[in-house]
Coordinates of N, CA and C and ligand atoms in Angstrom, one line a residue:
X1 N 0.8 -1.2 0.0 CA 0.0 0.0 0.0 C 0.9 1.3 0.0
X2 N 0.6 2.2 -0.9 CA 1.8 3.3 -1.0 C 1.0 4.2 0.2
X3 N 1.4 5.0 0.5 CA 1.5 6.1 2.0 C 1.4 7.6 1.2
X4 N 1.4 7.5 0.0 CA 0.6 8.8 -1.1 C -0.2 8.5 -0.8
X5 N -1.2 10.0 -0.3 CA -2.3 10.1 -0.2 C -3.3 9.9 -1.5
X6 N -2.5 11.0 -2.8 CA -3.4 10.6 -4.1 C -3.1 9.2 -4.4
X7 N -1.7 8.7 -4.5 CA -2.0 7.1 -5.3 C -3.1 6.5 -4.5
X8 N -3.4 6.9 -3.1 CA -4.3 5.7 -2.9 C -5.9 5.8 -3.4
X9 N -5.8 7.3 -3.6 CA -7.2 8.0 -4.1 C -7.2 6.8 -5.7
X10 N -6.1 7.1 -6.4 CA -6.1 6.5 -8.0 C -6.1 4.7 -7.5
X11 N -5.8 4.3 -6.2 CA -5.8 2.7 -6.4 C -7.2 2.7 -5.6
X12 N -8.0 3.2 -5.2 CA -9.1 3.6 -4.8 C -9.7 3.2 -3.6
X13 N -8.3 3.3 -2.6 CA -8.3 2.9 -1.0 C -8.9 3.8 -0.2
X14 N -8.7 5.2 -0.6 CA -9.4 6.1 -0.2 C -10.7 6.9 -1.5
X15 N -11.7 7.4 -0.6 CA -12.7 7.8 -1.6 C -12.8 8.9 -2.0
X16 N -13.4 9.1 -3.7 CA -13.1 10.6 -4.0 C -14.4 10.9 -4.8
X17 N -14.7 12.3 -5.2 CA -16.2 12.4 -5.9 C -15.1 12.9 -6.8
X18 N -15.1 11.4 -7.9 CA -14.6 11.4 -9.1 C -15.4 12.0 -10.7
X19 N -14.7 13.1 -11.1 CA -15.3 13.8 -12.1 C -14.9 13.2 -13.0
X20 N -13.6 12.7 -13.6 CA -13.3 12.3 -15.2 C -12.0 11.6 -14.7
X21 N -12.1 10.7 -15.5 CA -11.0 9.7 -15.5 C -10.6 8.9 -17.1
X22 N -9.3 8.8 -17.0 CA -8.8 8.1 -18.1 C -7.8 7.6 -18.1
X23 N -7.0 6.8 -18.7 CA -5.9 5.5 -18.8 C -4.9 6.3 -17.8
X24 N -4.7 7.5 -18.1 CA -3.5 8.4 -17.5 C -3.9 9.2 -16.2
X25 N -4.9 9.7 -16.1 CA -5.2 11.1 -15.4 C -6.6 10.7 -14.7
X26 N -6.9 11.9 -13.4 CA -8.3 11.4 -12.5 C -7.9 12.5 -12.9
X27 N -9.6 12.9 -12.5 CA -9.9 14.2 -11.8 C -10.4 13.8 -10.6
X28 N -10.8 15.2 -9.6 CA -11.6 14.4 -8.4 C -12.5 16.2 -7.7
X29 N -13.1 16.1 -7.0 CA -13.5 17.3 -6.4 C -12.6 17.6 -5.4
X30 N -11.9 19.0 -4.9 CA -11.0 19.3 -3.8 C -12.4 19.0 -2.6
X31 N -11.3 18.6 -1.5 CA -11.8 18.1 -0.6 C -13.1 19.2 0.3
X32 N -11.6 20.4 0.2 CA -12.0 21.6 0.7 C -12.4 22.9 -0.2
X33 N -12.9 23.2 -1.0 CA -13.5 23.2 -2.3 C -13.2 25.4 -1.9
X34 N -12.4 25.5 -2.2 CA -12.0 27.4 -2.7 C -13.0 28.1 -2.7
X35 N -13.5 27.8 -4.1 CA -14.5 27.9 -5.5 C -15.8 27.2 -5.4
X36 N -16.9 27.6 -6.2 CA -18.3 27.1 -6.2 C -17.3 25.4 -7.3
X37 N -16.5 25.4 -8.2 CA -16.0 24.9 -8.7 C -14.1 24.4 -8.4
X38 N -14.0 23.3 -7.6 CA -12.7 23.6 -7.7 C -12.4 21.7 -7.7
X39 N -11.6 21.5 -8.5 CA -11.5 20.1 -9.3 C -10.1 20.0 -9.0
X40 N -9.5 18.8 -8.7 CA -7.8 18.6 -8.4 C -7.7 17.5 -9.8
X41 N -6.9 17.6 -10.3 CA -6.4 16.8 -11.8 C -5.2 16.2 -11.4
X42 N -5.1 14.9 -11.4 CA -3.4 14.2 -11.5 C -3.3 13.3 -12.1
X43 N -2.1 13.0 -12.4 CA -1.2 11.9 -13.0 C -1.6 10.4 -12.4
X44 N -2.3 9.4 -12.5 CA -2.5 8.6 -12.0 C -1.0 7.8 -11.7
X45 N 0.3 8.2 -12.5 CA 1.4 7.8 -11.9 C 1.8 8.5 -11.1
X46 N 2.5 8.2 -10.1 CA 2.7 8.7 -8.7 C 4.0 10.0 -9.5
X47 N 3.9 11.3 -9.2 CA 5.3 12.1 -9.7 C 4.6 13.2 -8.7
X48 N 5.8 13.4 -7.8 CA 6.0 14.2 -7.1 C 5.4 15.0 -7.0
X49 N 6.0 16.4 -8.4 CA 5.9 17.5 -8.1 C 6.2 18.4 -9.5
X50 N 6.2 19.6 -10.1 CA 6.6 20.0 -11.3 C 8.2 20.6 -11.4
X51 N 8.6 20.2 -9.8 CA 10.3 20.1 -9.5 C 11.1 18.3 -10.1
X52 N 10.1 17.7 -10.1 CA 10.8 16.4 -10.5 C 10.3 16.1 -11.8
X53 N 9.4 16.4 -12.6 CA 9.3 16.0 -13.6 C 10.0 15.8 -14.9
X54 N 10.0 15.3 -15.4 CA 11.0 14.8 -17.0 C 10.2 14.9 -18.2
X55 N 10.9 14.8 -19.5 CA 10.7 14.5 -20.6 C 9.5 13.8 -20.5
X56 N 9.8 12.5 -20.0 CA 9.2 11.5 -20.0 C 7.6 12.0 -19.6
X57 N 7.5 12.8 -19.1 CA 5.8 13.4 -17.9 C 5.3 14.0 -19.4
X58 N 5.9 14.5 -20.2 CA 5.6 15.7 -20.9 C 3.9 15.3 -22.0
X59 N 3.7 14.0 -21.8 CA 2.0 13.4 -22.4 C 1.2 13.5 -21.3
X60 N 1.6 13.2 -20.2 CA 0.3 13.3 -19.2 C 0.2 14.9 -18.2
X61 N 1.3 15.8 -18.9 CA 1.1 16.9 -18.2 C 0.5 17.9 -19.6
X62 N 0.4 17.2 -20.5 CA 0.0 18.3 -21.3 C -1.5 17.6 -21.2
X63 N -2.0 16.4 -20.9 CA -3.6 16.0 -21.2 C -4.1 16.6 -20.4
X64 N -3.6 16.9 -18.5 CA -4.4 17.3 -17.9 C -4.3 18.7 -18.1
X65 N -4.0 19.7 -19.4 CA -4.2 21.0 -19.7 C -5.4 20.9 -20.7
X66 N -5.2 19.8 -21.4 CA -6.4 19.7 -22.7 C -7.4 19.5 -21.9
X67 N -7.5 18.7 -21.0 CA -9.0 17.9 -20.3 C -9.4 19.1 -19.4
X68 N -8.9 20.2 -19.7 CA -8.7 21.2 -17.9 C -9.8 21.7 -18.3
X69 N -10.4 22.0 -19.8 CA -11.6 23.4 -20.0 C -13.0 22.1 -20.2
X70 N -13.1 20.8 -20.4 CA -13.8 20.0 -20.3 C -14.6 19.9 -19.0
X71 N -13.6 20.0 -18.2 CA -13.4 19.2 -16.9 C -14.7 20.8 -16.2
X72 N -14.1 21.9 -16.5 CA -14.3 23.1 -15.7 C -15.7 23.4 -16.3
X73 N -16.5 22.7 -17.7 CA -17.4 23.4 -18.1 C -18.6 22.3 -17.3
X74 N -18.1 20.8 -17.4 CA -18.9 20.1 -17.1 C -19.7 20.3 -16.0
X75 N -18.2 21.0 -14.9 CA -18.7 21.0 -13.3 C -19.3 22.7 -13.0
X76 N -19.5 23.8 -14.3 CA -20.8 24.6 -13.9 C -19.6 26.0 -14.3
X77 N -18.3 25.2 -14.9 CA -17.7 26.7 -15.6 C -17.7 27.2 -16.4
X78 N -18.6 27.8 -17.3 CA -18.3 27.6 -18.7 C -17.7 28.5 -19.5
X79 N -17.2 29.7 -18.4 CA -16.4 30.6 -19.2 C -15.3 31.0 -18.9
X80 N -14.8 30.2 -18.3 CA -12.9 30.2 -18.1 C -12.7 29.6 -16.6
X81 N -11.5 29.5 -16.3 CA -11.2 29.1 -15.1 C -9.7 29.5 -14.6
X82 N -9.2 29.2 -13.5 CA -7.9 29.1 -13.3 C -7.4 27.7 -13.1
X83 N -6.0 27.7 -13.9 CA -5.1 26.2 -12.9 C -3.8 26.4 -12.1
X84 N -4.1 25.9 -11.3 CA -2.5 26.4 -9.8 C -2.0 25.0 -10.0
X85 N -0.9 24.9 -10.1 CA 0.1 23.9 -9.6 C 1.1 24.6 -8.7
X86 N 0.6 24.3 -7.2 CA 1.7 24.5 -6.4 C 2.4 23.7 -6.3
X87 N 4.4 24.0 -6.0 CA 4.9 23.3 -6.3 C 6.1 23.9 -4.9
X88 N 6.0 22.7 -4.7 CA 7.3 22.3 -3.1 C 6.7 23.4 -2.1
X89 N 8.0 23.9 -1.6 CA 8.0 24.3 -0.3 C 7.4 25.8 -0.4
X90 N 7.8 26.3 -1.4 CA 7.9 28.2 -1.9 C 6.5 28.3 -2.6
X91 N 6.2 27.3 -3.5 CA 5.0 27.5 -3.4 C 3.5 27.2 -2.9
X92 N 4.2 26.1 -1.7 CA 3.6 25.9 -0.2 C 2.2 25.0 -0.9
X93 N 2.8 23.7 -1.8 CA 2.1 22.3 -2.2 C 2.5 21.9 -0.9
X94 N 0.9 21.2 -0.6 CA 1.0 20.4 0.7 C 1.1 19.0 0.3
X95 N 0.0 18.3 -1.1 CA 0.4 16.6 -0.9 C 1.0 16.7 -2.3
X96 N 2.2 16.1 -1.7 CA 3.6 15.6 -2.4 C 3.2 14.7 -3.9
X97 N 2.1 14.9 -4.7 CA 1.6 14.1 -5.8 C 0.8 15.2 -6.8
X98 N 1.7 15.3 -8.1 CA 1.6 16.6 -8.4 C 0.0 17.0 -8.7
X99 N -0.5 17.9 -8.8 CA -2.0 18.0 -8.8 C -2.5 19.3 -9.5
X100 N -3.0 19.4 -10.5 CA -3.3 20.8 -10.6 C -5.0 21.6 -10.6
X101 N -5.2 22.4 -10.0 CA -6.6 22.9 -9.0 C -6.7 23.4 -10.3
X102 N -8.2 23.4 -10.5 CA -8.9 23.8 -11.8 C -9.9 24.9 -10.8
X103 N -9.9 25.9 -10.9 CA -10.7 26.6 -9.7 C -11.9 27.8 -10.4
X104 N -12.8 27.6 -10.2 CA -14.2 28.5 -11.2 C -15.3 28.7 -10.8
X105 N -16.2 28.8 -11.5 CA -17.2 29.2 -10.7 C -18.4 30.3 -11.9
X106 N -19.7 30.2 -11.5 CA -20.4 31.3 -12.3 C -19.6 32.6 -12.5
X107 N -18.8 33.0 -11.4 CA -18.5 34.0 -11.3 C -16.6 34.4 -11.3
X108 N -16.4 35.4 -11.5 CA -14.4 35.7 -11.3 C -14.2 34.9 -10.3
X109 N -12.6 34.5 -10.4 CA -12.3 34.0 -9.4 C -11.5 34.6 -8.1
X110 N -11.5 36.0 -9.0 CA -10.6 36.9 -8.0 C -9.4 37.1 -8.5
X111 N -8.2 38.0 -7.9 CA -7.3 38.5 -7.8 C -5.9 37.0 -7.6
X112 N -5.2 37.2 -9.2 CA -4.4 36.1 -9.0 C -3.6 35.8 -7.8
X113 N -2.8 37.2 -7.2 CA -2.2 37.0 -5.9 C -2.0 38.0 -5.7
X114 N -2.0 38.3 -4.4 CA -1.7 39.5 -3.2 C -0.6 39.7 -3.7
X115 N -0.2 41.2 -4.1 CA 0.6 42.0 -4.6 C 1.2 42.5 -3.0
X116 N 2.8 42.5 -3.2 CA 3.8 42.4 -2.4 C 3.8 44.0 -1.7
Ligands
AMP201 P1 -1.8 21.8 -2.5 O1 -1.7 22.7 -1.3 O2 -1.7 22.4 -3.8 O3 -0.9 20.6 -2.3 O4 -3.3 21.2 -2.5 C1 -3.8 20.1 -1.9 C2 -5.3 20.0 -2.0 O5 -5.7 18.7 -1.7 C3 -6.0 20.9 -1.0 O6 -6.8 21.9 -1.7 C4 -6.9 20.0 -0.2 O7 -8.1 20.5 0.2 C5 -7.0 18.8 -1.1 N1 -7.2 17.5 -0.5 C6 -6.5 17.0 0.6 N2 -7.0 15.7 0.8 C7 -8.0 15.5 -0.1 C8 -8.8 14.4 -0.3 N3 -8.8 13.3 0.4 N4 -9.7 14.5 -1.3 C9 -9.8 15.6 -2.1 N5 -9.0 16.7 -1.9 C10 -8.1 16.6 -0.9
ZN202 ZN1 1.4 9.5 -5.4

């Protein structure tokens, strides 16, 4: 049993309100939801982070950008969205399985970030 939290979500030890899935990639609803819309997308293979990725990632990081405006219209977005990949420590990613937040809603989602 892996000790990732998402692989166990993708071996389906733990339960998720699953949006879209395919050979490579889940989606799932955030647990703790931002947004009237906010959807976590991953690599059904276990990869860290967008600090460890390779060549090799470069098919299943580019699907979950194609599947990202599908994913966001299905769940009630239909006129744009944001995607955050937080990554390590600086940009303060808490589970270690790369993920990217699809975040929307009827309405803006707001201000990209608090200006310094
Ligand atoms: P990050 O800070 O980018 O690593 O985001 C991790 C996200 O995972 C947070 O928005 C959490 O609410 C979400 N999360 C944590 N555990 C679960 C879970 N079991 N199911 C769905 N989302 C989760
Ligand atoms: Zn994992």
């Amino acid at each position: 049993m892996s000790d990732c939290l998402f692989c166990r979500i993708v071996a389906g030890e733990i339960p998720s309100s699953k949006v879209y899935e395919d050979d490579d990639i889940l989606a799932f609803k955030d647990i703790h939801p931002a947004r009237p819309v906010h959807i976590l997308v991953i690599p059904k293979k276990h990869i860290t982070s967008l600090a460890t990725v390779s060549v090799d990632d470069q098919a299943v990081l580019g699907r979950i950008l194609v599947r990202a405006n599908e994913i966001a219209v299905a769940q009630g977005s239909p006129d744009g969205f944001r995607v955050i990949i937080n990554t390590g420590r600086v940009g303060q990613q808490e589970v270690p399985h790369l993920h990217a937040h699809i975040v929307g809603g009827p309405d803006p989602v707001g201000p990209m970030l608090k200006r310094l």
